[in-house]
């Protein structure tokens, strides 16, 4: 008899889990799938919208930091760094909202320069590995040269880098949607087993 109570408890728990999670998983998979398809067909529109959202977030964050800086500066005699940092964020946010294309290209340049710096570090590391004759140094050298070439290519064609970033996000969303569908199928199978 105690076994039946345990089985009923497990059955109720699985049904509750299914009833709470299944609709969320399906809705999330649909949302991610539709967003990913839209990103594939309209990458420039997504970039523009993303830049506008980043601009609004920078303005809100900047206003918060500016106000917090004034409050801190009044109470403790400090906080002027927060005020300046907040105002810079507000200005950047307004620029992002007014000039979305130029802003996204500027962001791509920042990321590409960081990527180029990391690639140069990888090249120096692979050269040191060649000198030490340690590890898979030829593979490291080839990969670092490819990364540097890719960084230079993105410096020449920054819009391509921005569009590739949108495609990368779209693929990531599709993978999340596939994971949600898989989780739904597993929950459905578990419900049928119980």
PDB file of C-alpha atoms in Angstrom:
ATOM      1  CA  UNK A   1       0.000   0.000   0.000  1.00  0.00           C
ATOM      2  CA  UNK A   2       2.797   2.561   0.704  1.00  0.00           C
ATOM      3  CA  UNK A   3       4.115   1.868  -2.781  1.00  0.00           C
ATOM      4  CA  UNK A   4       0.841   3.108  -4.267  1.00  0.00           C
ATOM      5  CA  UNK A   5       1.069   6.351  -2.299  1.00  0.00           C
ATOM      6  CA  UNK A   6       4.622   6.866  -3.557  1.00  0.00           C
ATOM      7  CA  UNK A   7       3.556   6.122  -7.149  1.00  0.00           C
ATOM      8  CA  UNK A   8       0.615   8.527  -6.881  1.00  0.00           C
ATOM      9  CA  UNK A   9       2.924  11.186  -5.492  1.00  0.00           C
ATOM     10  CA  UNK A  10       5.378  10.757  -8.371  1.00  0.00           C
ATOM     11  CA  UNK A  11       2.547  10.732 -10.913  1.00  0.00           C
ATOM     12  CA  UNK A  12       1.086  13.935  -9.478  1.00  0.00           C
ATOM     13  CA  UNK A  13       4.514  15.560  -9.435  1.00  0.00           C
ATOM     14  CA  UNK A  14       5.197  14.666 -13.091  1.00  0.00           C
ATOM     15  CA  UNK A  15       1.755  15.873 -14.189  1.00  0.00           C
ATOM     16  CA  UNK A  16       2.249  19.159 -12.321  1.00  0.00           C
ATOM     17  CA  UNK A  17       5.694  19.591 -13.906  1.00  0.00           C
ATOM     18  CA  UNK A  18       4.260  18.881 -17.355  1.00  0.00           C
ATOM     19  CA  UNK A  19       1.282  21.224 -16.919  1.00  0.00           C
ATOM     20  CA  UNK A  20       3.519  24.064 -15.725  1.00  0.00           C
ATOM     21  CA  UNK A  21       6.453  23.595 -18.116  1.00  0.00           C
ATOM     22  CA  UNK A  22       5.022  22.318 -21.401  1.00  0.00           C
ATOM     23  CA  UNK A  23       3.175  25.497 -22.453  1.00  0.00           C
ATOM     24  CA  UNK A  24       6.177  27.629 -21.499  1.00  0.00           C
ATOM     25  CA  UNK A  25       8.563  25.425 -23.492  1.00  0.00           C
ATOM     26  CA  UNK A  26       6.372  25.492 -26.603  1.00  0.00           C
ATOM     27  CA  UNK A  27       5.810  29.265 -26.417  1.00  0.00           C
ATOM     28  CA  UNK A  28       9.514  29.892 -25.862  1.00  0.00           C
ATOM     29  CA  UNK A  29      10.471  27.618 -28.763  1.00  0.00           C
ATOM     30  CA  UNK A  30       8.013  29.396 -31.061  1.00  0.00           C
ATOM     31  CA  UNK A  31       9.207  32.826 -29.962  1.00  0.00           C
ATOM     32  CA  UNK A  32      12.885  31.930 -30.406  1.00  0.00           C
ATOM     33  CA  UNK A  33      12.215  30.247 -33.755  1.00  0.00           C
ATOM     34  CA  UNK A  34      10.261  33.205 -35.148  1.00  0.00           C
ATOM     35  CA  UNK A  35      12.878  35.675 -33.885  1.00  0.00           C
ATOM     36  CA  UNK A  36      15.677  33.605 -35.456  1.00  0.00           C
ATOM     37  CA  UNK A  37      13.906  33.407 -38.822  1.00  0.00           C
ATOM     38  CA  UNK A  38      13.298  37.157 -38.723  1.00  0.00           C
ATOM     39  CA  UNK A  39      16.988  37.692 -37.918  1.00  0.00           C
ATOM     40  CA  UNK A  40      18.025  35.599 -40.912  1.00  0.00           C
ATOM     41  CA  UNK A  41      15.853  37.546 -43.341  1.00  0.00           C
ATOM     42  CA  UNK A  42      16.153  41.060 -41.836  1.00  0.00           C
ATOM     43  CA  UNK A  43      19.598  41.345 -40.202  1.00  0.00           C
ATOM     44  CA  UNK A  44      19.932  45.105 -40.808  1.00  0.00           C
ATOM     45  CA  UNK A  45      16.537  45.816 -39.226  1.00  0.00           C
ATOM     46  CA  UNK A  46      17.534  43.713 -36.213  1.00  0.00           C
ATOM     47  CA  UNK A  47      20.839  45.588 -35.946  1.00  0.00           C
ATOM     48  CA  UNK A  48      19.030  48.914 -36.031  1.00  0.00           C
ATOM     49  CA  UNK A  49      16.522  47.817 -33.391  1.00  0.00           C
ATOM     50  CA  UNK A  50      19.308  46.365 -31.250  1.00  0.00           C
ATOM     51  CA  UNK A  51      21.251  49.609 -31.450  1.00  0.00           C
ATOM     52  CA  UNK A  52      18.154  51.583 -30.465  1.00  0.00           C
ATOM     53  CA  UNK A  53      17.562  49.288 -27.465  1.00  0.00           C
ATOM     54  CA  UNK A  54      21.211  49.639 -26.423  1.00  0.00           C
ATOM     55  CA  UNK A  55      20.853  53.420 -26.740  1.00  0.00           C
ATOM     56  CA  UNK A  56      17.784  53.521 -24.508  1.00  0.00           C
ATOM     57  CA  UNK A  57      19.499  51.258 -21.962  1.00  0.00           C
ATOM     58  CA  UNK A  58      22.557  53.539 -21.947  1.00  0.00           C
ATOM     59  CA  UNK A  59      20.385  56.630 -21.403  1.00  0.00           C
ATOM     60  CA  UNK A  60      18.491  54.997 -18.515  1.00  0.00           C
ATOM     61  CA  UNK A  61      21.702  53.674 -16.950  1.00  0.00           C
ATOM     62  CA  UNK A  62      23.412  57.041 -17.423  1.00  0.00           C
ATOM     63  CA  UNK A  63      20.539  58.912 -15.777  1.00  0.00           C
ATOM     64  CA  UNK A  64      20.626  56.495 -12.857  1.00  0.00           C
ATOM     65  CA  UNK A  65      24.396  56.899 -12.409  1.00  0.00           C
ATOM     66  CA  UNK A  66      24.161  60.688 -12.715  1.00  0.00           C
ATOM     67  CA  UNK A  67      21.390  60.951 -10.118  1.00  0.00           C
ATOM     68  CA  UNK A  68      23.197  58.487  -7.839  1.00  0.00           C
ATOM     69  CA  UNK A  69      26.385  60.506  -8.243  1.00  0.00           C
ATOM     70  CA  UNK A  70      24.646  63.704  -7.144  1.00  0.00           C
ATOM     71  CA  UNK A  71      23.138  61.958  -4.130  1.00  0.00           C
ATOM     72  CA  UNK A  72      26.475  60.438  -3.130  1.00  0.00           C
ATOM     73  CA  UNK A  73      28.327  63.692  -3.726  1.00  0.00           C
ATOM     74  CA  UNK A  74      25.933  65.581  -1.470  1.00  0.00           C
ATOM     75  CA  UNK A  75      26.118  63.062   1.376  1.00  0.00           C
ATOM     76  CA  UNK A  76      29.749  61.971   1.306  1.00  0.00           C
ATOM     77  CA  UNK A  77      31.611  64.638  -0.610  1.00  0.00           C
ATOM     78  CA  UNK A  78      32.294  62.278  -3.550  1.00  0.00           C
ATOM     79  CA  UNK A  79      30.491  60.754  -6.490  1.00  0.00           C
ATOM     80  CA  UNK A  80      31.581  63.172  -9.208  1.00  0.00           C
ATOM     81  CA  UNK A  81      33.072  60.270 -11.129  1.00  0.00           C
ATOM     82  CA  UNK A  82      29.573  58.724 -11.177  1.00  0.00           C
ATOM     83  CA  UNK A  83      28.107  61.991 -12.445  1.00  0.00           C
ATOM     84  CA  UNK A  84      30.625  62.240 -15.294  1.00  0.00           C
ATOM     85  CA  UNK A  85      30.313  58.539 -16.114  1.00  0.00           C
ATOM     86  CA  UNK A  86      26.522  58.838 -16.108  1.00  0.00           C
ATOM     87  CA  UNK A  87      26.533  61.872 -18.391  1.00  0.00           C
ATOM     88  CA  UNK A  88      28.894  60.116 -20.811  1.00  0.00           C
ATOM     89  CA  UNK A  89      26.488  57.158 -20.895  1.00  0.00           C
ATOM     90  CA  UNK A  90      23.544  59.473 -21.561  1.00  0.00           C
ATOM     91  CA  UNK A  91      25.405  61.120 -24.457  1.00  0.00           C
ATOM     92  CA  UNK A  92      26.405  57.717 -25.878  1.00  0.00           C
ATOM     93  CA  UNK A  93      22.821  56.490 -25.549  1.00  0.00           C
ATOM     94  CA  UNK A  94      21.478  59.506 -27.430  1.00  0.00           C
ATOM     95  CA  UNK A  95      24.091  58.992 -30.159  1.00  0.00           C
ATOM     96  CA  UNK A  96      23.103  55.329 -30.425  1.00  0.00           C
ATOM     97  CA  UNK A  97      19.444  56.316 -30.833  1.00  0.00           C
ATOM     98  CA  UNK A  98      20.103  59.078 -33.384  1.00  0.00           C
ATOM     99  CA  UNK A  99      22.828  57.350 -35.441  1.00  0.00           C
ATOM    100  CA  UNK A 100      22.139  53.595 -35.176  1.00  0.00           C
ATOM    101  CA  UNK A 101      24.191  52.487 -38.195  1.00  0.00           C
ATOM    102  CA  UNK A 102      27.284  54.477 -37.268  1.00  0.00           C
ATOM    103  CA  UNK A 103      26.976  53.327 -33.663  1.00  0.00           C
ATOM    104  CA  UNK A 104      26.793  49.651 -34.533  1.00  0.00           C
ATOM    105  CA  UNK A 105      29.793  49.995 -36.839  1.00  0.00           C
ATOM    106  CA  UNK A 106      31.678  51.723 -34.020  1.00  0.00           C
ATOM    107  CA  UNK A 107      30.798  48.844 -31.707  1.00  0.00           C
ATOM    108  CA  UNK A 108      32.006  46.359 -34.301  1.00  0.00           C
ATOM    109  CA  UNK A 109      35.308  48.256 -34.534  1.00  0.00           C
ATOM    110  CA  UNK A 110      35.727  48.098 -30.759  1.00  0.00           C
ATOM    111  CA  UNK A 111      35.090  44.349 -30.721  1.00  0.00           C
ATOM    112  CA  UNK A 112      37.288  43.768 -33.758  1.00  0.00           C
ATOM    113  CA  UNK A 113      40.173  45.689 -32.189  1.00  0.00           C
ATOM    114  CA  UNK A 114      39.829  43.586 -29.037  1.00  0.00           C
ATOM    115  CA  UNK A 115      39.698  40.475 -31.233  1.00  0.00           C
ATOM    116  CA  UNK A 116      42.809  41.613 -33.117  1.00  0.00           C
ATOM    117  CA  UNK A 117      44.642  42.200 -29.840  1.00  0.00           C
ATOM    118  CA  UNK A 118      43.698  38.698 -28.653  1.00  0.00           C
ATOM    119  CA  UNK A 119      44.785  37.243 -32.016  1.00  0.00           C
ATOM    120  CA  UNK A 120      48.168  38.969 -31.766  1.00  0.00           C
ATOM    121  CA  UNK A 121      48.595  37.542 -28.283  1.00  0.00           C
ATOM    122  CA  UNK A 122      47.815  34.078 -29.692  1.00  0.00           C
ATOM    123  CA  UNK A 123      50.453  34.652 -32.406  1.00  0.00           C
ATOM    124  CA  UNK A 124      53.074  35.621 -29.823  1.00  0.00           C
ATOM    125  CA  UNK A 125      52.138  32.573 -27.760  1.00  0.00           C
ATOM    126  CA  UNK A 126      52.470  30.251 -30.769  1.00  0.00           C
ATOM    127  CA  UNK A 127      55.856  31.769 -31.682  1.00  0.00           C
ATOM    128  CA  UNK A 128      57.030  31.136 -28.123  1.00  0.00           C
ATOM    129  CA  UNK A 129      55.775  27.550 -28.372  1.00  0.00           C
ATOM    130  CA  UNK A 130      57.709  27.108 -31.632  1.00  0.00           C
ATOM    131  CA  UNK A 131      60.881  28.364 -29.932  1.00  0.00           C
ATOM    132  CA  UNK A 132      60.319  25.962 -27.037  1.00  0.00           C
ATOM    133  CA  UNK A 133      59.346  23.129 -29.426  1.00  0.00           C
ATOM    134  CA  UNK A 134      56.444  22.351 -27.113  1.00  0.00           C
ATOM    135  CA  UNK A 135      52.863  21.307 -27.847  1.00  0.00           C
ATOM    136  CA  UNK A 136      51.017  21.596 -31.122  1.00  0.00           C
ATOM    137  CA  UNK A 137      52.792  24.784 -32.067  1.00  0.00           C
ATOM    138  CA  UNK A 138      52.171  24.557 -35.822  1.00  0.00           C
ATOM    139  CA  UNK A 139      48.445  24.265 -35.250  1.00  0.00           C
ATOM    140  CA  UNK A 140      48.582  27.245 -32.841  1.00  0.00           C
ATOM    141  CA  UNK A 141      50.527  29.264 -35.410  1.00  0.00           C
ATOM    142  CA  UNK A 142      48.089  28.487 -38.235  1.00  0.00           C
ATOM    143  CA  UNK A 143      45.074  29.314 -36.045  1.00  0.00           C
ATOM    144  CA  UNK A 144      46.556  32.611 -34.849  1.00  0.00           C
ATOM    145  CA  UNK A 145      47.366  33.674 -38.432  1.00  0.00           C
ATOM    146  CA  UNK A 146      43.793  32.804 -39.483  1.00  0.00           C
ATOM    147  CA  UNK A 147      42.415  34.818 -36.546  1.00  0.00           C
ATOM    148  CA  UNK A 148      44.564  37.829 -37.450  1.00  0.00           C
ATOM    149  CA  UNK A 149      43.455  37.614 -41.094  1.00  0.00           C
ATOM    150  CA  UNK A 150      39.828  37.431 -39.965  1.00  0.00           C
ATOM    151  CA  UNK A 151      40.283  40.467 -37.696  1.00  0.00           C
ATOM    152  CA  UNK A 152      41.864  42.482 -40.527  1.00  0.00           C
ATOM    153  CA  UNK A 153      39.034  41.438 -42.851  1.00  0.00           C
ATOM    154  CA  UNK A 154      36.482  42.616 -40.285  1.00  0.00           C
ATOM    155  CA  UNK A 155      38.336  45.936 -39.950  1.00  0.00           C
ATOM    156  CA  UNK A 156      37.953  46.425 -43.693  1.00  0.00           C
ATOM    157  CA  UNK A 157      34.303  45.222 -43.786  1.00  0.00           C
ATOM    158  CA  UNK A 158      32.765  46.106 -40.392  1.00  0.00           C
ATOM    159  CA  UNK A 159      29.166  45.798 -41.599  1.00  0.00           C
ATOM    160  CA  UNK A 160      29.848  42.170 -42.519  1.00  0.00           C
ATOM    161  CA  UNK A 161      30.954  41.596 -38.934  1.00  0.00           C
ATOM    162  CA  UNK A 162      27.747  43.142 -37.617  1.00  0.00           C
ATOM    163  CA  UNK A 163      25.610  41.007 -39.927  1.00  0.00           C
ATOM    164  CA  UNK A 164      27.557  37.884 -38.958  1.00  0.00           C
ATOM    165  CA  UNK A 165      26.885  38.767 -35.323  1.00  0.00           C
ATOM    166  CA  UNK A 166      23.137  38.825 -36.049  1.00  0.00           C
ATOM    167  CA  UNK A 167      23.370  35.455 -37.845  1.00  0.00           C
ATOM    168  CA  UNK A 168      25.277  34.059 -34.865  1.00  0.00           C
ATOM    169  CA  UNK A 169      22.501  35.242 -32.535  1.00  0.00           C
ATOM    170  CA  UNK A 170      19.905  33.718 -34.873  1.00  0.00           C
ATOM    171  CA  UNK A 171      21.654  30.351 -34.843  1.00  0.00           C
ATOM    172  CA  UNK A 172      21.917  30.524 -31.050  1.00  0.00           C
ATOM    173  CA  UNK A 173      18.182  31.218 -30.790  1.00  0.00           C
ATOM    174  CA  UNK A 174      17.435  28.286 -33.091  1.00  0.00           C
ATOM    175  CA  UNK A 175      19.527  26.029 -30.873  1.00  0.00           C
ATOM    176  CA  UNK A 176      17.613  27.240 -27.807  1.00  0.00           C
ATOM    177  CA  UNK A 177      14.332  26.594 -29.635  1.00  0.00           C
ATOM    178  CA  UNK A 178      15.490  23.070 -30.526  1.00  0.00           C
ATOM    179  CA  UNK A 179      16.466  22.469 -26.887  1.00  0.00           C
ATOM    180  CA  UNK A 180      13.007  23.628 -25.760  1.00  0.00           C
ATOM    181  CA  UNK A 181      11.316  21.263 -28.231  1.00  0.00           C
ATOM    182  CA  UNK A 182      13.521  18.413 -27.020  1.00  0.00           C
ATOM    183  CA  UNK A 183      12.644  19.186 -23.394  1.00  0.00           C
ATOM    184  CA  UNK A 184       8.945  19.231 -24.317  1.00  0.00           C
ATOM    185  CA  UNK A 185       9.226  15.833 -26.011  1.00  0.00           C
ATOM    186  CA  UNK A 186      11.047  14.402 -22.994  1.00  0.00           C
ATOM    187  CA  UNK A 187       8.391  15.780 -20.627  1.00  0.00           C
ATOM    188  CA  UNK A 188       5.660  14.322 -22.830  1.00  0.00           C
ATOM    189  CA  UNK A 189       7.398  10.943 -22.824  1.00  0.00           C
ATOM    190  CA  UNK A 190       7.825  11.086 -19.048  1.00  0.00           C
ATOM    191  CA  UNK A 191       4.125  11.927 -18.623  1.00  0.00           C
ATOM    192  CA  UNK A 192       3.143   8.963 -20.792  1.00  0.00           C
ATOM    193  CA  UNK A 193       5.413   6.635 -18.818  1.00  0.00           C
ATOM    194  CA  UNK A 194       3.850   7.698 -15.553  1.00  0.00           C
TER     195      UNK A 194
END
